[in-house]
Amino acid sequence: MAPVSKAERKALMDAGAWIFNVVTSVGIIMVNKALMATHGYSFATTLTGLHFATTTLMTVVMRLMGYVQPSHLPLPELIKFVIFANLSIVGMNVSLMWNSVGFYQIAKLCIIPVLCLFEVVFDNFRYSRGTKLSIMVVLLGVGVCTVSDVSVNTRGLAAAAVAVWSTALQQYYVHYLQKKYSLGSFNLLGHTAPAQMASLLVLGPFVDYWLTGKKVYSFDYSPIVIFFIVLSCIIAIGTNLSQFICIGRFTAVSFQVLGHMKTILVLILGFIFFGKEGLNLQVALGMLLAVVGMIWYGNASSKPGGKERLSHPEKSPEDGRV
């Protein structure tokens, strides 16, 4: 049997990282949908804090076992990352509450153009015509199959803007911090997860009360609810880790573009497990268009000149320093 080449090994590891992220992301969405829609647990911010608690526990265990080596992340960088990440979580929840589902989906699609802007301005990336067109096809396809009613108001627009920019900054910063400080996925999670856990578990109940009018401590925690919460937290370990792995191996733009495959899978699984009333020709065509765009993007961006850095600045999106 011929030895596996370095390029083949990288391709296998890349594919494994994507599959890991898709499986865990789709899994946690389906579990959370069952937890919230079926059992009425609507405390999304607090639940995210619990996700980071289990992720923190995982990083501590891995460090004690010697799989994670000591590393350094400056406190100002950690604070900025936590602000971006927590604003993303709260902003998305508030955007969904204050906007129609259609406008919420449009706002989520705007993350890709913002990330492209960051890569052009701060990393000096340039995209070929084919890569740009493939991104537009993905956005169009996902928009066709997810956007229905669209209404907008001032406060909803503000919430969506905060959600989009903070999410883009958080995902850009994952790649930026890993490259600048030579941090592996486990190392970066080891720094950020405890800070997010602490902040979200403290602020989460207040944010959830503001969003839902319900107190997290007054909820009836039946055995089945506790089971789904624990299952969600276990899957979240893989979701958080795989996000850092994928963005570290690729870029935030590629993570977002190809990550819309998760949107398609969630729609398909939703039709299978939660009813087929939303499945129609428009949705099916949108899914097909999105998949074609993803395949096109993968091919176009991997070609010479498809997506390339003209120089190698390592600038922060905050201060513009090299």
CSV table of C-alpha atoms in Angstrom, one decimal:
chain,number,residue,atom,x,y,z
A,1,MET,CA,0.0,0.0,0.0
A,2,ALA,CA,1.4,3.4,-1.1
A,3,PRO,CA,2.2,5.8,1.7
A,4,VAL,CA,-0.2,8.7,2.1
A,5,SER,CA,1.3,12.0,0.8
A,6,LYS,CA,1.3,15.2,2.8
A,7,ALA,CA,-1.3,16.8,0.5
A,8,GLU,CA,-3.6,13.7,0.9
A,9,ARG,CA,-3.1,13.7,4.7
A,10,LYS,CA,-4.1,17.4,4.8
A,11,ALA,CA,-7.1,16.8,2.6
A,12,LEU,CA,-8.2,13.9,4.9
A,13,MET,CA,-7.7,16.1,8.0
A,14,ASP,CA,-9.6,19.0,6.4
A,15,ALA,CA,-12.5,16.7,5.5
A,16,GLY,CA,-12.5,15.3,9.0
A,17,ALA,CA,-12.6,18.7,10.6
A,18,TRP,CA,-15.6,19.8,8.4
A,19,ILE,CA,-17.5,16.5,9.1
A,20,PHE,CA,-16.8,16.9,12.8
A,21,ASN,CA,-18.2,20.5,12.7
A,22,VAL,CA,-21.2,19.7,10.6
A,23,VAL,CA,-22.2,16.6,12.7
A,24,THR,CA,-21.9,18.4,16.1
A,25,SER,CA,-23.5,21.7,14.9
A,26,VAL,CA,-26.5,20.0,13.3
A,27,GLY,CA,-26.8,17.7,16.3
A,28,ILE,CA,-26.8,20.5,18.8
A,29,ILE,CA,-29.4,22.5,16.8
A,30,MET,CA,-31.7,19.5,16.7
A,31,VAL,CA,-31.3,18.8,20.4
A,32,ASN,CA,-31.8,22.5,21.3
A,33,LYS,CA,-34.9,22.6,19.0
A,34,ALA,CA,-36.4,19.7,20.9
A,35,LEU,CA,-35.4,21.2,24.2
A,36,MET,CA,-36.9,24.7,23.4
A,37,ALA,CA,-39.8,24.0,21.1
A,38,THR,CA,-41.0,20.7,22.6
A,39,HIS,CA,-40.2,21.2,26.3
A,40,GLY,CA,-40.4,25.0,26.5
A,41,TYR,CA,-36.8,25.7,27.8
A,42,SER,CA,-36.3,29.2,26.3
A,43,PHE,CA,-33.2,30.3,28.2
A,44,ALA,CA,-30.7,30.3,25.3
A,45,THR,CA,-28.1,32.6,26.9
A,46,THR,CA,-27.9,30.6,30.1
A,47,LEU,CA,-27.7,27.4,28.1
A,48,THR,CA,-24.8,28.8,26.2
A,49,GLY,CA,-23.1,29.5,29.5
A,50,LEU,CA,-23.6,25.9,30.5
A,51,HIS,CA,-22.1,24.9,27.1
A,52,PHE,CA,-18.9,26.8,27.9
A,53,ALA,CA,-18.9,25.3,31.4
A,54,THR,CA,-18.6,21.8,30.0
A,55,THR,CA,-16.1,23.0,27.4
A,56,THR,CA,-14.0,24.5,30.2
A,57,LEU,CA,-14.1,21.2,32.0
A,58,MET,CA,-12.9,19.4,28.9
A,59,THR,CA,-9.9,21.8,28.5
A,60,VAL,CA,-9.0,21.4,32.1
A,61,VAL,CA,-9.0,17.6,31.9
A,62,MET,CA,-7.0,17.7,28.6
A,63,ARG,CA,-4.4,20.0,30.3
A,64,LEU,CA,-4.2,17.7,33.3
A,65,MET,CA,-3.7,14.7,31.0
A,66,GLY,CA,-0.8,16.6,29.2
A,67,TYR,CA,-2.6,16.9,25.8
A,68,VAL,CA,-2.7,20.7,26.1
A,69,GLN,CA,0.5,22.6,26.7
A,70,PRO,CA,0.7,25.9,28.6
A,71,SER,CA,0.3,29.0,26.4
A,72,HIS,CA,-0.2,32.7,26.7
A,73,LEU,CA,-2.9,35.0,25.5
A,74,PRO,CA,-2.7,38.7,26.6
A,75,LEU,CA,-5.6,39.8,28.8
A,76,PRO,CA,-6.6,42.7,26.5
A,77,GLU,CA,-7.0,40.3,23.6
A,78,LEU,CA,-9.0,37.9,25.7
A,79,ILE,CA,-11.3,40.7,26.9
A,80,LYS,CA,-11.9,41.8,23.3
A,81,PHE,CA,-12.6,38.3,22.1
A,82,VAL,CA,-15.1,37.7,25.0
A,83,ILE,CA,-16.9,41.0,24.3
A,84,PHE,CA,-17.2,40.1,20.6
A,85,ALA,CA,-18.4,36.5,21.3
A,86,ASN,CA,-20.9,37.5,24.0
A,87,LEU,CA,-22.3,40.4,21.9
A,88,SER,CA,-22.7,37.9,19.1
A,89,ILE,CA,-24.7,35.5,21.3
A,90,VAL,CA,-26.9,38.1,22.8
A,91,GLY,CA,-27.2,40.1,19.6
A,92,MET,CA,-28.5,37.1,17.6
A,93,ASN,CA,-31.1,36.3,20.3
A,94,VAL,CA,-32.3,39.9,20.5
A,95,SER,CA,-32.3,40.1,16.7
A,96,LEU,CA,-34.5,37.1,16.5
A,97,MET,CA,-36.9,38.5,19.1
A,98,TRP,CA,-37.2,42.0,17.6
A,99,ASN,CA,-37.2,41.1,13.8
A,100,SER,CA,-39.2,38.9,11.6
A,101,VAL,CA,-37.7,35.5,10.9
A,102,GLY,CA,-37.1,36.5,7.3
A,103,PHE,CA,-35.0,39.6,8.2
A,104,TYR,CA,-33.2,37.6,10.9
A,105,GLN,CA,-32.1,35.2,8.2
A,106,ILE,CA,-31.0,38.0,5.9
A,107,ALA,CA,-29.0,39.5,8.7
A,108,LYS,CA,-27.2,36.2,9.2
A,109,LEU,CA,-26.3,36.1,5.5
A,110,CYS,CA,-24.7,39.5,5.8
A,111,ILE,CA,-21.9,38.0,8.0
A,112,ILE,CA,-20.2,36.6,4.9
A,113,PRO,CA,-19.8,40.0,3.1
A,114,VAL,CA,-18.5,41.5,6.4
A,115,LEU,CA,-15.9,38.8,6.8
A,116,CYS,CA,-14.9,39.3,3.2
A,117,LEU,CA,-14.4,42.9,4.0
A,118,PHE,CA,-12.2,42.1,7.0
A,119,GLU,CA,-10.0,39.7,5.0
A,120,VAL,CA,-9.6,42.3,2.2
A,121,VAL,CA,-8.8,45.2,4.6
A,122,PHE,CA,-6.8,43.4,7.3
A,123,ASP,CA,-5.3,40.4,5.6
A,124,ASN,CA,-5.0,41.8,2.1
A,125,PHE,CA,-6.8,38.9,0.5
A,126,ARG,CA,-8.1,39.2,-3.1
A,127,TYR,CA,-10.9,37.1,-4.5
A,128,SER,CA,-11.2,35.9,-8.1
A,129,ARG,CA,-14.4,36.6,-10.1
A,130,GLY,CA,-15.4,32.9,-9.8
A,131,THR,CA,-15.0,32.9,-6.0
A,132,LYS,CA,-17.1,36.1,-5.6
A,133,LEU,CA,-19.8,34.7,-7.9
A,134,SER,CA,-19.9,31.4,-6.0
A,135,ILE,CA,-20.4,33.2,-2.7
A,136,MET,CA,-23.3,35.2,-4.2
A,137,VAL,CA,-24.9,31.9,-5.4
A,138,VAL,CA,-24.6,30.4,-1.9
A,139,LEU,CA,-26.2,33.5,-0.3
A,140,LEU,CA,-28.9,33.5,-2.9
A,141,GLY,CA,-29.7,29.8,-2.4
A,142,VAL,CA,-29.8,30.0,1.4
A,143,GLY,CA,-31.9,33.2,1.1
A,144,VAL,CA,-34.4,31.5,-1.2
A,145,CYS,CA,-34.9,28.5,1.1
A,146,THR,CA,-34.9,30.4,4.5
A,147,VAL,CA,-36.3,33.9,3.9
A,148,SER,CA,-40.0,34.3,3.8
A,149,ASP,CA,-41.7,37.2,5.6
A,150,VAL,CA,-39.4,40.3,5.8
A,151,SER,CA,-40.3,43.3,8.0
A,152,VAL,CA,-37.8,45.7,9.6
A,153,ASN,CA,-37.9,48.3,12.4
A,154,THR,CA,-35.3,50.6,13.9
A,155,ARG,CA,-34.5,48.7,17.0
A,156,GLY,CA,-34.5,45.4,15.1
A,157,LEU,CA,-32.1,46.8,12.5
A,158,ALA,CA,-29.8,48.0,15.3
A,159,ALA,CA,-29.9,44.6,17.0
A,160,ALA,CA,-29.2,42.8,13.7
A,161,ALA,CA,-26.2,45.2,13.0
A,162,VAL,CA,-24.7,44.4,16.4
A,163,ALA,CA,-25.2,40.7,15.8
A,164,VAL,CA,-23.7,40.6,12.4
A,165,TRP,CA,-20.6,42.7,13.2
A,166,SER,CA,-19.9,41.0,16.5
A,167,THR,CA,-20.3,37.6,15.0
A,168,ALA,CA,-17.9,38.5,12.1
A,169,LEU,CA,-15.4,40.0,14.5
A,170,GLN,CA,-15.5,36.9,16.8
A,171,GLN,CA,-15.0,34.5,13.9
A,172,TYR,CA,-12.2,36.6,12.4
A,173,TYR,CA,-10.5,36.9,15.8
A,174,VAL,CA,-10.4,33.1,16.2
A,175,HIS,CA,-8.2,32.8,13.1
A,176,TYR,CA,-6.3,36.0,14.0
A,177,LEU,CA,-5.4,34.9,17.5
A,178,GLN,CA,-4.4,31.4,16.5
A,179,LYS,CA,-2.0,32.7,13.9
A,180,LYS,CA,-0.6,35.7,15.9
A,181,TYR,CA,0.0,33.8,19.1
A,182,SER,CA,0.6,30.3,17.7
A,183,LEU,CA,-2.3,28.9,19.6
A,184,GLY,CA,-3.9,25.5,18.8
A,185,SER,CA,-7.6,25.0,19.1
A,186,PHE,CA,-7.4,23.5,22.5
A,187,ASN,CA,-5.1,26.3,23.7
A,188,LEU,CA,-7.4,29.0,22.5
A,189,LEU,CA,-10.5,27.3,24.0
A,190,GLY,CA,-8.6,26.9,27.3
A,191,HIS,CA,-8.3,30.7,27.4
A,192,THR,CA,-11.7,31.8,26.1
A,193,ALA,CA,-14.1,29.2,27.4
A,194,PRO,CA,-13.7,29.9,31.2
A,195,ALA,CA,-14.1,33.7,30.6
A,196,GLN,CA,-17.3,33.1,28.5
A,197,MET,CA,-18.6,30.6,31.0
A,198,ALA,CA,-18.2,33.0,33.9
A,199,SER,CA,-19.7,36.0,32.0
A,200,LEU,CA,-22.6,34.1,30.5
A,201,LEU,CA,-23.6,32.3,33.7
A,202,VAL,CA,-23.7,35.6,35.6
A,203,LEU,CA,-25.4,37.7,32.9
A,204,GLY,CA,-27.4,34.9,31.2
A,205,PRO,CA,-30.3,34.6,33.6
A,206,PHE,CA,-30.8,38.4,33.5
A,207,VAL,CA,-30.6,38.5,29.7
A,208,ASP,CA,-33.0,35.6,29.4
A,209,TYR,CA,-35.5,37.2,31.8
A,210,TRP,CA,-35.3,40.4,29.7
A,211,LEU,CA,-35.9,38.4,26.5
A,212,THR,CA,-38.6,35.9,27.7
A,213,GLY,CA,-40.0,37.4,30.9
A,214,LYS,CA,-39.3,34.1,32.6
A,215,LYS,CA,-36.8,33.2,35.4
A,216,VAL,CA,-34.4,30.4,34.7
A,217,TYR,CA,-34.4,29.3,38.3
A,218,SER,CA,-38.2,28.9,38.4
A,219,PHE,CA,-38.4,26.5,35.4
A,220,ASP,CA,-39.7,23.0,36.0
A,221,TYR,CA,-36.6,20.9,35.4
A,222,SER,CA,-38.1,17.5,34.7
A,223,PRO,CA,-35.8,14.5,34.1
A,224,ILE,CA,-36.3,14.7,30.3
A,225,VAL,CA,-35.4,18.5,30.3
A,226,ILE,CA,-32.3,17.8,32.3
A,227,PHE,CA,-31.4,14.9,29.9
A,228,PHE,CA,-31.6,17.3,26.9
A,229,ILE,CA,-29.6,20.0,28.7
A,230,VAL,CA,-26.8,17.6,29.5
A,231,LEU,CA,-26.9,16.2,26.0
A,232,SER,CA,-26.7,19.7,24.5
A,233,CYS,CA,-23.7,20.5,26.8
A,234,ILE,CA,-21.9,17.4,25.7
A,235,ILE,CA,-22.4,18.0,22.0
A,236,ALA,CA,-21.4,21.7,22.6
A,237,ILE,CA,-17.9,20.6,23.5
A,238,GLY,CA,-17.5,19.2,19.9
A,239,THR,CA,-19.2,22.2,18.4
A,240,ASN,CA,-17.0,24.8,20.1
A,241,LEU,CA,-13.8,22.8,19.4
A,242,SER,CA,-14.6,22.0,15.8
A,243,GLN,CA,-15.4,25.7,15.1
A,244,PHE,CA,-11.9,26.7,16.3
A,245,ILE,CA,-10.3,23.8,14.4
A,246,CYS,CA,-12.1,24.7,11.1
A,247,ILE,CA,-11.5,28.5,11.3
A,248,GLY,CA,-7.8,27.8,12.3
A,249,ARG,CA,-7.3,25.4,9.3
A,250,PHE,CA,-9.2,27.5,6.8
A,251,THR,CA,-10.5,31.1,7.2
A,252,ALA,CA,-13.7,32.6,8.7
A,253,VAL,CA,-15.1,33.2,5.2
A,254,SER,CA,-14.7,29.6,4.1
A,255,PHE,CA,-16.1,28.5,7.5
A,256,GLN,CA,-19.2,30.6,6.9
A,257,VAL,CA,-19.7,29.8,3.2
A,258,LEU,CA,-19.3,26.0,3.5
A,259,GLY,CA,-21.0,26.1,6.9
A,260,HIS,CA,-24.3,26.8,5.2
A,261,MET,CA,-24.4,23.1,4.5
A,262,LYS,CA,-25.4,22.9,8.1
A,263,THR,CA,-28.4,25.2,7.4
A,264,ILE,CA,-29.5,22.9,4.6
A,265,LEU,CA,-29.1,19.8,6.7
A,266,VAL,CA,-31.0,21.4,9.6
A,267,LEU,CA,-33.9,22.2,7.2
A,268,ILE,CA,-34.0,18.7,5.9
A,269,LEU,CA,-33.9,17.1,9.3
A,270,GLY,CA,-36.5,19.6,10.5
A,271,PHE,CA,-38.8,18.5,7.7
A,272,ILE,CA,-38.2,14.8,8.7
A,273,PHE,CA,-38.6,15.1,12.5
A,274,PHE,CA,-40.8,18.2,13.0
A,275,GLY,CA,-43.2,18.2,10.1
A,276,LYS,CA,-43.1,18.7,6.3
A,277,GLU,CA,-45.4,21.7,5.9
A,278,GLY,CA,-42.6,24.0,5.1
A,279,LEU,CA,-41.2,21.9,2.3
A,280,ASN,CA,-42.1,23.2,-1.2
A,281,LEU,CA,-40.5,23.7,-4.6
A,282,GLN,CA,-39.0,27.1,-3.6
A,283,VAL,CA,-37.2,25.6,-0.6
A,284,ALA,CA,-36.0,22.6,-2.6
A,285,LEU,CA,-34.6,24.9,-5.4
A,286,GLY,CA,-33.0,27.1,-2.8
A,287,MET,CA,-31.2,24.1,-1.2
A,288,LEU,CA,-30.0,22.9,-4.6
A,289,LEU,CA,-28.7,26.4,-5.5
A,290,ALA,CA,-26.9,26.7,-2.2
A,291,VAL,CA,-25.2,23.3,-2.6
A,292,VAL,CA,-24.1,24.1,-6.2
A,293,GLY,CA,-22.7,27.4,-4.9
A,294,MET,CA,-20.7,25.6,-2.1
A,295,ILE,CA,-19.2,23.1,-4.5
A,296,TRP,CA,-18.4,26.0,-6.9
A,297,TYR,CA,-16.8,28.0,-4.0
A,298,GLY,CA,-14.7,25.0,-2.9
A,299,ASN,CA,-13.4,24.6,-6.4
A,300,ALA,CA,-12.9,28.3,-7.3
A,301,SER,CA,-11.2,29.3,-4.0
A,302,SER,CA,-8.7,26.4,-4.2
A,303,LYS,CA,-7.5,27.4,-7.7
A,304,PRO,CA,-4.4,29.6,-8.1
A,305,GLY,CA,-5.6,33.2,-7.8
A,306,GLY,CA,-9.1,32.1,-6.5
A,307,LYS,CA,-8.4,33.5,-3.1
A,308,GLU,CA,-4.9,34.7,-2.3
A,309,ARG,CA,-3.1,37.0,0.1
A,310,LEU,CA,-1.0,39.7,-1.7
A,311,SER,CA,1.1,40.3,1.4
A,312,HIS,CA,1.2,39.0,4.9
A,313,PRO,CA,0.0,41.7,7.4
A,314,GLU,CA,-1.2,40.6,10.8
A,315,LYS,CA,-3.4,43.5,11.7
A,316,SER,CA,-6.0,43.7,14.3
A,317,PRO,CA,-9.5,44.8,13.1
A,318,GLU,CA,-9.5,47.1,16.0
A,319,ASP,CA,-6.3,49.1,15.8
A,320,GLY,CA,-5.0,48.4,12.3
A,321,ARG,CA,-1.5,47.6,13.6
A,322,VAL,CA,0.7,45.3,11.7
